[in-house]
Amino acid sequence: MSDPKQTKVVLDEAQMPTHWYNIVADLPTPPPPHLHPGTQQPLVPADLEPLFPMGLIEQEGSTERWIEIPQEVHDIYRLWRPSPFFRAHRLEAALGTTAKIYYKYEGASPVGSHKTNSAVAQAYFNKIAGRTRLTTETGAGQWGSALAYACQVFGLSCDIWQVRSSYESKPYRHYLMETFGAKAVASPSELTEAGRALREQFPDTTGSLGMAISEAVEAAAKDPNASYSLGSVLNHVALHQTIIGQEVLKQLELFEEPAVDYLFACAGGGSNLAGISFPFVRENLEGRQSTTIVACEPKAAPSLTEGEYKYDFGDTAHLTPLLKMYSLGAEFVPDPVHAGGLRYHGMSPLVSHLYHEKLIDAVAIGQLEAFEAGVLFSRAEAIVPASESNHAIAGAIRQARAATEAGESPVIVIGVSGSGQLDLPAYAEYLSGNMADS
Amino acid sequence: MSDPKQTKVVLDEAQMPTHWYNIVADLPTPPPPHLHPGTQQPLVPADLEPLFPMGLIEQEGSTERWIEIPQEVHDIYRLWRPSPFFRAHRLEAALGTTAKIYYKYEGASPVGSHKTNSAVAQAYFNKIAGRTRLTTETGAGQWGSALAYACQVFGLSCDIWQVRSSYESKPYRHYLMETFGAKAVASPSELTEAGRALREQFPDTTGSLGMAISEAVEAAAKDPNASYSLGSVLNHVALHQTIIGQEVLKQLELFEEPAVDYLFACAGGGSNLAGISFPFVRENLEGRQSTTIVACEPKAAPSLTEGEYKYDFGDTAHLTPLLKMYSLGAEFVPDPVHAGGLRYHGMSPLVSHLYHEKLIDAVAIGQLEAFEAGVLFSRAEAIVPASESNHAIAGAIRQARAATEAGESPVIVIGVSGSGQLDLPAYAEYLSGNMADS
């Protein structure tokens, strides 16, 4: 790139990837299958039909390397994709680092996060399967608002169970779901058997993703016209997010930056990490890159760094299939940290498999370190990152500081998964000095 | 453009305009000068020195057509500019209109609005003049957060008086100012003589831009190291925003759309309207376009459509120069509608002059019509617009419907000045049916 001050690369719509990348095709060892909770046998497609449309079930088990993005989905992606990719000139200067730092920014989507990449795809495959209603859970509300938007696009009704702590402390996100035409309630709710049972068992609960999943799964299973929709964890969700990493590889070329040394992305359920990193795993496996990929999880829910690799349920009420994953236990309720999108007891089976195979690394970041990084990033880069994204930024800043001390100049890429405009109360709490660490 | 589904045009940084456009150079009749409030004589540069640095005073009175954007400002613009320009395929479909609708979106800036275009320029000229502190007023908080960011960039301290109704009902925006390192207080405050007098006179006041200006002006005048900074109204602010319209003209070329029939933009103090429309006024004057330019103001503060064209003060306490403008009177306090950025008694003298010379039109839009348009736009275009921007969208939708009835296919451009992510409580109020019209 001839301009040393070049700050960003924004691709044209015509340069948007046309296929999702399925990492299962390239793995040295196949990932363990999901199991039926009753029989403990590997799931067959029919097992998932009460919950998902066949288009998504096929993706969940696919071993094809490239899966074409349907035209109807691609046309919607045009509204905000390709997303921009930045050289963090001003963050580098603020840190006085010898490292080169880039970041991919997913916050310009309709709801301010990467979640719309999968939401639009899921709504589309449900629409063509004849479903008229989707149910889902949401933590901070980024997934819920993404699915609300996607259902609006394809004329589906949408019911969302949002973790109570986030529903109450961050009302703007459920206002956003309602603006897009969806119905949102705090979970656990009185609307489902699972919710009522959880409220009786834990009257003061602030909720969790695991609980909200139980409610949304139950509601979908009871309505033949409804499907359940999950915003992370499963293979097909990770698949849809791979458009992110594919764009990054093209954008690095335009920056004339052939080799990435480190890639940092936050990980809750794992779809954001998967989306930006799986194309890099492929580059690593084929010898074109030698990138250290680091999942940044919160200390409040450190599934990779402190969990056990085992078959576990995805939800609290044990309604989901058994997934082989790093888990803190399906009953684990994380502290109500601000990064609601990372408050999950488990981790994507694909991400878990890669971590177990040592193809990716992980680190746990505390809330105060994350927000210190977020404020520094905001002031330097003019983007207030999502609470979740701050964990990736903090991980990258640790690496940049280490590089400076060692006199090295690695190339670091950060996945900034979303905007923190709706997390501003958390920033205010941090700046006031009243934020608890965890 | 060979792709009929092309949704947006995003220019490269290298295509960003290098100069601001000064419409004074091209006006058929010169605009009336600002007057000294004591002598009633035209202002001379020295009169403004207590408030502004000389770089901005020169711009305020300049008759040069093109004013170069300083490199330091241009480098910061790279963080979010050029801003995207969209064809509203999905809004057209939702309306079933025969019109072609485009929109320019300024909401991807650091604070979600066009305001950073002038804030960064103003902070820069103050910095090189040796000022160390800026004071300002803000309504909804878009200008305040923009100046907070700009002061962070250039190492200036920043004190912001925010209209009380917005400070209290939309706290996220002052959290944003604080995240960027500024200090924000509700106006009228106890910190200034003007504020204390206004609180005594109007104990229950919800505040107004006019009151907040009085406080910020007083604070700057009393501190030799401080300047006052205004987010709209004055000629130099309108000047900085002209980068918007220049980009639109380039982006229309890439859409192969040579002629624009209508241009709609919201107008409070007038800088957003000026920014997108002044380059079109030039095109009109030179015969390259024949665009009807429509200022969309709120019914709650209809300065152009119901005000008087006269010399008036810019603030409630009569501390500013006298400006020839359409005004509802410096004491006018608009209803606390959600479009806080449009709650101003007056209108940019340049915009007023153009309206008086019949070079632009104006229309007043009620709050309910504005939010109906905003919800429709959100669901179609996947962008939740700022409350202010909804007025422009409503104006454009009126025009599109009229065109459909007449069987015509005009090209309509909307200036979407900002994001409504921080206005979501207003959307929730609208959706609940509890929003008052006005």
CSV table of C-alpha atoms in Angstrom, one decimal, chain B residues 35-389:
chain,number,residue,atom,x,y,z
B,35,LEU,CA,-23.5,42.5,13.8
B,36,HIS,CA,-21.8,43.6,17.1
B,37,PRO,CA,-24.6,43.6,19.7
B,38,GLY,CA,-23.4,46.8,21.3
B,39,THR,CA,-22.6,49.0,18.2
B,40,GLN,CA,-24.9,47.2,15.7
B,41,GLN,CA,-22.0,47.5,13.3
B,42,PRO,CA,-20.7,44.6,11.2
B,43,LEU,CA,-18.4,42.4,13.2
B,44,VAL,CA,-14.7,42.8,12.7
B,45,PRO,CA,-12.4,39.8,13.3
B,46,ALA,CA,-11.1,41.3,16.6
B,47,ASP,CA,-14.7,41.2,18.0
B,48,LEU,CA,-14.7,37.4,17.9
B,49,GLU,CA,-11.2,36.9,19.3
B,50,PRO,CA,-12.4,36.4,22.9
B,51,LEU,CA,-14.5,33.4,21.7
B,52,PHE,CA,-12.7,31.9,18.7
B,53,PRO,CA,-9.2,31.3,17.3
B,54,MET,CA,-8.2,33.3,14.3
B,55,GLY,CA,-8.2,30.3,11.9
B,56,LEU,CA,-12.0,29.9,12.5
B,57,ILE,CA,-12.7,33.7,12.5
B,58,GLU,CA,-11.1,33.9,9.1
B,59,GLN,CA,-13.3,31.1,7.8
B,60,GLU,CA,-16.3,32.8,9.3
B,61,GLY,CA,-15.8,35.8,7.0
B,62,SER,CA,-14.0,34.2,4.1
B,63,THR,CA,-15.1,34.7,0.5
B,64,GLU,CA,-12.7,32.1,-0.9
B,65,ARG,CA,-14.5,29.3,-2.7
B,66,TRP,CA,-12.2,26.4,-1.6
B,67,ILE,CA,-10.5,26.2,1.8
B,68,GLU,CA,-8.0,23.4,2.2
B,69,ILE,CA,-8.6,20.8,4.9
B,70,PRO,CA,-5.5,20.7,7.1
B,71,GLN,CA,-3.5,17.5,6.9
B,72,GLU,CA,-4.0,16.8,10.6
B,73,VAL,CA,-7.8,17.1,10.2
B,74,HIS,CA,-7.8,15.0,7.0
B,75,ASP,CA,-5.8,12.3,8.8
B,76,ILE,CA,-8.5,12.0,11.5
B,77,TYR,CA,-11.4,12.1,8.9
B,78,ARG,CA,-9.8,8.9,7.6
B,79,LEU,CA,-11.1,7.0,10.6
B,80,TRP,CA,-14.7,7.2,9.3
B,81,ARG,CA,-14.7,9.0,6.0
B,82,PRO,CA,-15.7,8.9,3.2
B,83,SER,CA,-19.0,8.0,4.6
B,84,PRO,CA,-21.2,5.5,2.7
B,85,PHE,CA,-23.9,6.4,0.2
B,86,PHE,CA,-26.8,3.9,-0.3
B,87,ARG,CA,-29.5,3.1,-2.8
B,88,ALA,CA,-32.6,2.5,-0.7
B,89,HIS,CA,-33.8,-0.5,-2.6
B,90,ARG,CA,-35.6,-2.0,0.3
B,91,LEU,CA,-37.3,1.3,1.4
B,92,GLU,CA,-38.5,1.8,-2.2
B,93,ALA,CA,-40.0,-1.7,-2.1
B,94,ALA,CA,-41.6,-1.1,1.3
B,95,LEU,CA,-43.2,2.1,-0.1
B,96,GLY,CA,-44.1,0.5,-3.4
B,97,THR,CA,-42.9,3.8,-4.9
B,98,THR,CA,-41.9,4.7,-8.4
B,99,ALA,CA,-39.3,7.1,-7.0
B,100,LYS,CA,-35.6,6.2,-6.8
B,101,ILE,CA,-34.3,6.9,-3.3
B,102,TYR,CA,-30.7,7.3,-2.2
B,103,TYR,CA,-29.3,8.2,1.2
B,104,LYS,CA,-26.0,9.5,2.6
B,105,TYR,CA,-25.3,8.0,6.0
B,106,GLU,CA,-23.2,10.0,8.6
B,107,GLY,CA,-24.0,7.7,11.5
B,108,ALA,CA,-20.8,5.6,11.2
B,109,SER,CA,-18.7,8.4,12.7
B,110,PRO,CA,-17.2,8.1,16.2
B,111,VAL,CA,-20.2,9.5,17.9
B,112,GLY,CA,-22.8,8.4,15.3
B,113,SER,CA,-23.5,11.7,13.6
B,114,HIS,CA,-22.1,14.3,11.1
B,115,LYS,CA,-21.0,16.5,14.0
B,116,THR,CA,-17.4,15.2,14.2
B,117,ASN,CA,-16.7,16.8,10.8
B,118,SER,CA,-16.7,20.2,12.4
B,119,ALA,CA,-15.6,19.2,15.9
B,120,VAL,CA,-12.2,17.9,14.7
B,121,ALA,CA,-11.6,21.0,12.6
B,122,GLN,CA,-12.5,23.3,15.4
B,123,ALA,CA,-10.4,21.5,17.9
B,124,TYR,CA,-7.5,21.6,15.5
B,125,PHE,CA,-7.6,25.4,14.9
B,126,ASN,CA,-7.9,26.0,18.6
B,127,LYS,CA,-4.9,23.7,19.3
B,128,ILE,CA,-2.7,25.5,16.8
B,129,ALA,CA,-3.8,28.9,18.3
B,130,GLY,CA,-2.6,27.7,21.7
B,131,ARG,CA,-5.9,27.3,23.4
B,132,THR,CA,-6.0,24.4,26.0
B,133,ARG,CA,-9.7,24.2,26.8
B,134,LEU,CA,-13.0,24.3,24.8
B,135,THR,CA,-16.5,25.0,26.1
B,136,THR,CA,-19.7,24.2,24.3
B,137,GLU,CA,-23.4,23.5,24.5
B,138,THR,CA,-25.2,20.4,23.2
B,139,GLY,CA,-28.8,19.4,22.8
B,140,ALA,CA,-29.3,15.7,22.2
B,141,GLY,CA,-25.6,15.3,22.9
B,142,GLN,CA,-24.3,14.6,19.4
B,143,TRP,CA,-22.3,17.8,19.2
B,144,GLY,CA,-21.1,17.5,22.7
B,145,SER,CA,-19.8,13.9,22.2
B,146,ALA,CA,-18.2,15.0,18.9
B,147,LEU,CA,-16.3,17.8,20.5
B,148,ALA,CA,-15.4,15.5,23.4
B,149,TYR,CA,-13.8,13.2,20.9
B,150,ALA,CA,-12.1,16.0,19.0
B,151,CYS,CA,-10.6,17.5,22.2
B,152,GLN,CA,-9.3,14.0,23.1
B,153,VAL,CA,-7.5,13.9,19.7
B,154,PHE,CA,-5.8,17.2,20.2
B,155,GLY,CA,-5.2,17.1,23.9
B,156,LEU,CA,-7.6,19.8,24.9
B,157,SER,CA,-9.9,19.8,28.0
B,158,CYS,CA,-13.6,20.0,27.2
B,159,ASP,CA,-16.5,21.3,29.2
B,160,ILE,CA,-20.0,20.7,27.9
B,161,TRP,CA,-23.4,22.2,28.9
B,162,GLN,CA,-26.1,19.8,27.8
B,163,VAL,CA,-29.8,20.8,27.6
B,164,ARG,CA,-31.3,19.4,30.8
B,165,SER,CA,-34.2,17.4,29.1
B,166,SER,CA,-31.7,15.5,27.0
B,167,TYR,CA,-29.1,15.1,29.7
B,168,GLU,CA,-31.7,13.4,31.9
B,169,SER,CA,-33.6,11.4,29.3
B,170,LYS,CA,-30.7,10.3,27.2
B,171,PRO,CA,-27.8,9.6,29.6
B,172,TYR,CA,-25.9,7.4,27.2
B,173,ARG,CA,-24.7,10.5,25.3
B,174,HIS,CA,-23.1,12.1,28.3
B,175,TYR,CA,-21.6,8.7,29.2
B,176,LEU,CA,-20.0,8.9,25.7
B,177,MET,CA,-18.7,12.4,26.3
B,178,GLU,CA,-17.1,11.1,29.5
B,179,THR,CA,-15.7,8.1,27.8
B,180,PHE,CA,-13.9,10.5,25.5
B,181,GLY,CA,-12.6,12.3,28.5
B,182,ALA,CA,-14.8,15.4,28.6
B,183,LYS,CA,-16.9,16.9,31.5
B,184,ALA,CA,-20.6,17.2,30.9
B,185,VAL,CA,-23.2,19.0,33.1
B,186,ALA,CA,-27.0,19.6,32.7
B,187,SER,CA,-28.0,23.1,31.6
B,188,PRO,CA,-29.0,25.5,33.0
B,189,SER,CA,-26.4,24.8,35.7
B,190,GLU,CA,-25.1,26.4,38.8
B,191,LEU,CA,-21.7,26.8,37.3
B,192,THR,CA,-22.3,30.1,35.4
B,193,GLU,CA,-24.0,33.4,36.1
B,194,ALA,CA,-26.2,32.9,33.1
B,195,GLY,CA,-27.2,29.5,34.3
B,196,ARG,CA,-28.0,30.6,37.9
B,197,ALA,CA,-30.1,33.5,36.6
B,198,LEU,CA,-32.0,31.2,34.2
B,199,ARG,CA,-32.7,28.7,37.0
B,200,GLU,CA,-34.0,31.5,39.2
B,201,GLN,CA,-36.2,32.9,36.4
B,202,PHE,CA,-37.5,29.5,35.2
B,203,PRO,CA,-37.1,27.0,38.1
B,204,ASP,CA,-38.8,24.1,36.2
B,205,THR,CA,-37.1,24.7,32.8
B,206,THR,CA,-36.1,21.7,30.8
B,207,GLY,CA,-33.4,23.8,29.2
B,208,SER,CA,-32.8,24.9,25.6
B,209,LEU,CA,-29.9,25.2,23.3
B,210,GLY,CA,-30.1,29.0,23.7
B,211,MET,CA,-29.6,28.7,27.4
B,212,ALA,CA,-26.8,26.2,27.1
B,213,ILE,CA,-25.0,28.5,24.6
B,214,SER,CA,-25.2,31.3,27.1
B,215,GLU,CA,-23.5,29.2,29.7
B,216,ALA,CA,-20.7,27.9,27.4
B,217,VAL,CA,-20.0,31.4,26.0
B,218,GLU,CA,-19.8,32.9,29.5
B,219,ALA,CA,-17.4,30.2,30.6
B,220,ALA,CA,-15.1,30.6,27.6
B,221,ALA,CA,-15.1,34.4,27.8
B,222,LYS,CA,-14.0,34.2,31.5
B,223,ASP,CA,-11.0,31.9,30.8
B,224,PRO,CA,-8.2,33.3,28.6
B,225,ASN,CA,-7.0,29.8,27.7
B,226,ALA,CA,-10.5,28.7,26.6
B,227,SER,CA,-12.4,29.1,23.4
B,228,TYR,CA,-16.1,28.6,22.8
B,229,SER,CA,-17.1,26.1,20.2
B,230,LEU,CA,-20.4,26.0,18.4
B,231,GLY,CA,-21.8,22.9,16.7
B,232,SER,CA,-24.0,24.6,14.1
B,233,VAL,CA,-25.4,27.9,13.0
B,234,LEU,CA,-22.2,29.8,12.1
B,235,ASN,CA,-20.6,30.0,8.7
B,236,HIS,CA,-17.4,28.1,9.6
B,237,VAL,CA,-19.4,25.2,11.0
B,238,ALA,CA,-21.5,24.9,7.8
B,239,LEU,CA,-18.2,25.1,5.8
B,240,HIS,CA,-16.7,22.1,7.6
B,241,GLN,CA,-19.8,20.0,6.9
B,242,THR,CA,-19.6,20.6,3.1
B,243,ILE,CA,-17.4,17.5,2.8
B,244,ILE,CA,-20.7,15.5,3.0
B,245,GLY,CA,-22.3,17.0,-0.1
B,246,GLN,CA,-19.0,16.8,-2.1
B,247,GLU,CA,-18.8,13.1,-1.3
B,248,VAL,CA,-22.4,12.6,-2.4
B,249,LEU,CA,-21.7,14.2,-5.8
B,250,LYS,CA,-18.8,11.8,-6.4
B,251,GLN,CA,-20.9,8.8,-5.2
B,252,LEU,CA,-23.8,9.7,-7.4
B,253,GLU,CA,-21.4,9.5,-10.4
B,254,LEU,CA,-20.4,6.0,-9.4
B,255,PHE,CA,-24.1,5.1,-9.2
B,256,GLU,CA,-24.3,6.6,-12.7
B,257,GLU,CA,-27.0,8.9,-11.5
B,258,PRO,CA,-26.4,12.3,-13.0
B,259,ALA,CA,-29.5,14.3,-11.9
B,260,VAL,CA,-31.0,14.6,-8.4
B,261,ASP,CA,-34.6,15.9,-8.3
B,262,TYR,CA,-35.0,16.3,-4.6
B,263,LEU,CA,-32.6,16.5,-1.6
B,264,PHE,CA,-34.0,16.3,1.9
B,265,ALA,CA,-32.1,17.0,5.1
B,266,CYS,CA,-33.1,17.8,8.6
B,267,ALA,CA,-32.4,21.3,9.9
B,268,GLY,CA,-32.0,22.5,13.5
B,269,GLY,CA,-29.1,25.0,13.6
B,270,GLY,CA,-28.6,24.2,9.9
B,271,SER,CA,-25.1,22.7,9.7
B,272,ASN,CA,-26.3,19.2,8.5
B,273,LEU,CA,-28.5,20.7,5.8
B,274,ALA,CA,-25.7,23.1,4.8
B,275,GLY,CA,-23.2,20.3,4.6
B,276,ILE,CA,-25.1,18.1,2.3
B,277,SER,CA,-26.8,20.8,0.3
B,278,PHE,CA,-24.4,23.7,-0.3
B,279,PRO,CA,-22.4,21.7,-3.0
B,280,PHE,CA,-25.8,21.1,-4.7
B,281,VAL,CA,-26.7,24.8,-4.5
B,282,ARG,CA,-23.5,25.4,-6.4
B,283,GLU,CA,-24.5,22.7,-9.0
B,284,ASN,CA,-27.9,24.4,-9.3
B,285,LEU,CA,-26.4,27.9,-9.7
B,286,GLU,CA,-24.0,26.6,-12.4
B,287,GLY,CA,-26.7,24.7,-14.3
B,288,ARG,CA,-25.4,21.2,-13.7
B,289,GLN,CA,-28.2,20.2,-11.4
B,290,SER,CA,-31.8,21.3,-10.9
B,291,THR,CA,-32.3,19.9,-7.5
B,292,THR,CA,-35.1,21.0,-5.1
B,293,ILE,CA,-33.5,21.2,-1.7
B,294,VAL,CA,-35.8,20.8,1.2
B,295,ALA,CA,-34.9,21.7,4.8
B,296,CYS,CA,-36.9,19.4,7.2
B,297,GLU,CA,-37.5,21.1,10.5
B,298,PRO,CA,-39.5,20.0,13.5
B,299,LYS,CA,-43.0,21.4,14.1
B,300,ALA,CA,-41.7,22.1,17.6
B,301,ALA,CA,-39.1,24.6,16.4
B,302,PRO,CA,-40.2,25.7,12.9
B,303,SER,CA,-37.8,28.7,12.5
B,304,LEU,CA,-37.8,28.7,8.6
B,305,THR,CA,-41.5,28.0,8.1
B,306,GLU,CA,-42.9,30.1,10.9
B,307,GLY,CA,-40.1,32.3,12.2
B,308,GLU,CA,-39.3,35.9,11.3
B,309,TYR,CA,-36.2,36.9,9.2
B,310,LYS,CA,-34.5,39.4,11.4
B,311,TYR,CA,-31.3,40.1,13.4
B,312,ASP,CA,-31.5,38.1,16.6
B,313,PHE,CA,-29.3,36.7,19.3
B,314,GLY,CA,-28.0,33.1,19.0
B,315,ASP,CA,-28.6,32.5,22.7
B,316,THR,CA,-31.1,33.2,25.5
B,317,ALA,CA,-28.9,35.5,27.6
B,318,HIS,CA,-28.0,37.7,24.6
B,319,LEU,CA,-24.2,37.1,24.8
B,320,THR,CA,-23.6,36.3,21.1
B,321,PRO,CA,-23.3,38.6,18.1
B,322,LEU,CA,-26.5,39.5,16.3
B,323,LEU,CA,-27.2,37.1,13.4
B,324,LYS,CA,-29.5,37.8,10.5
B,325,MET,CA,-31.6,34.6,10.6
B,326,TYR,CA,-35.1,33.1,10.6
B,327,SER,CA,-35.9,33.0,14.3
B,328,LEU,CA,-38.7,32.2,16.7
B,329,GLY,CA,-37.1,34.6,19.2
B,330,ALA,CA,-34.0,34.0,21.4
B,331,GLU,CA,-36.3,33.3,24.4
B,332,PHE,CA,-38.3,30.7,22.6
B,333,VAL,CA,-38.2,27.3,24.4
B,334,PRO,CA,-39.3,24.4,22.2
B,335,ASP,CA,-41.3,21.5,23.5
B,336,PRO,CA,-38.9,18.7,24.7
B,337,VAL,CA,-39.3,16.6,21.6
B,338,HIS,CA,-36.9,13.7,21.1
B,339,ALA,CA,-35.0,15.4,18.3
B,340,GLY,CA,-33.0,17.5,20.7
B,341,GLY,CA,-30.6,18.5,18.0
B,342,LEU,CA,-33.4,20.4,16.2
B,343,ARG,CA,-34.6,22.3,19.3
B,344,TYR,CA,-33.2,25.7,18.3
B,345,HIS,CA,-35.0,29.0,18.0
B,346,GLY,CA,-32.9,30.2,15.0
B,347,MET,CA,-31.3,29.0,11.8
B,348,SER,CA,-27.8,29.3,10.3
B,349,PRO,CA,-27.6,32.8,8.7
B,350,LEU,CA,-26.3,31.2,5.4
B,351,VAL,CA,-29.2,28.7,5.3
B,352,SER,CA,-31.6,31.6,6.2
B,353,HIS,CA,-30.2,33.7,3.4
B,354,LEU,CA,-30.6,30.9,0.9
B,355,TYR,CA,-34.1,30.3,2.0
B,356,HIS,CA,-34.9,34.0,1.8
B,357,GLU,CA,-33.4,34.0,-1.8
B,358,LYS,CA,-35.6,31.0,-2.6
B,359,LEU,CA,-32.6,28.8,-3.3
B,360,ILE,CA,-33.9,26.2,-0.8
B,361,ASP,CA,-37.3,25.1,0.4
B,362,ALA,CA,-38.5,24.1,3.9
B,363,VAL,CA,-41.1,22.0,5.5
B,364,ALA,CA,-42.1,21.3,9.1
B,365,ILE,CA,-42.6,17.7,10.2
B,366,GLY,CA,-44.4,16.5,13.4
B,367,GLN,CA,-42.8,14.1,15.8
B,368,LEU,CA,-45.2,11.2,15.1
B,369,GLU,CA,-44.7,11.4,11.4
B,370,ALA,CA,-41.0,11.5,11.9
B,371,PHE,CA,-40.9,8.4,14.0
B,372,GLU,CA,-43.3,6.5,11.8
B,373,ALA,CA,-40.8,7.2,9.0
B,374,GLY,CA,-37.9,6.2,11.2
B,375,VAL,CA,-39.4,2.8,12.1
B,376,LEU,CA,-40.2,2.1,8.4
B,377,PHE,CA,-36.7,3.1,7.4
B,378,SER,CA,-35.1,0.9,10.2
B,379,ARG,CA,-37.0,-2.2,9.2
B,380,ALA,CA,-36.2,-1.7,5.5
B,381,GLU,CA,-32.7,-0.4,5.5
B,382,ALA,CA,-31.3,-2.0,8.7
B,383,ILE,CA,-30.2,1.4,10.0
B,384,VAL,CA,-32.0,3.0,13.0
B,385,PRO,CA,-31.8,6.7,12.2
B,386,ALA,CA,-31.3,9.5,14.7
B,387,SER,CA,-34.5,11.3,15.8
B,388,GLU,CA,-33.4,14.3,13.9
B,389,SER,CA,-32.7,12.4,10.7
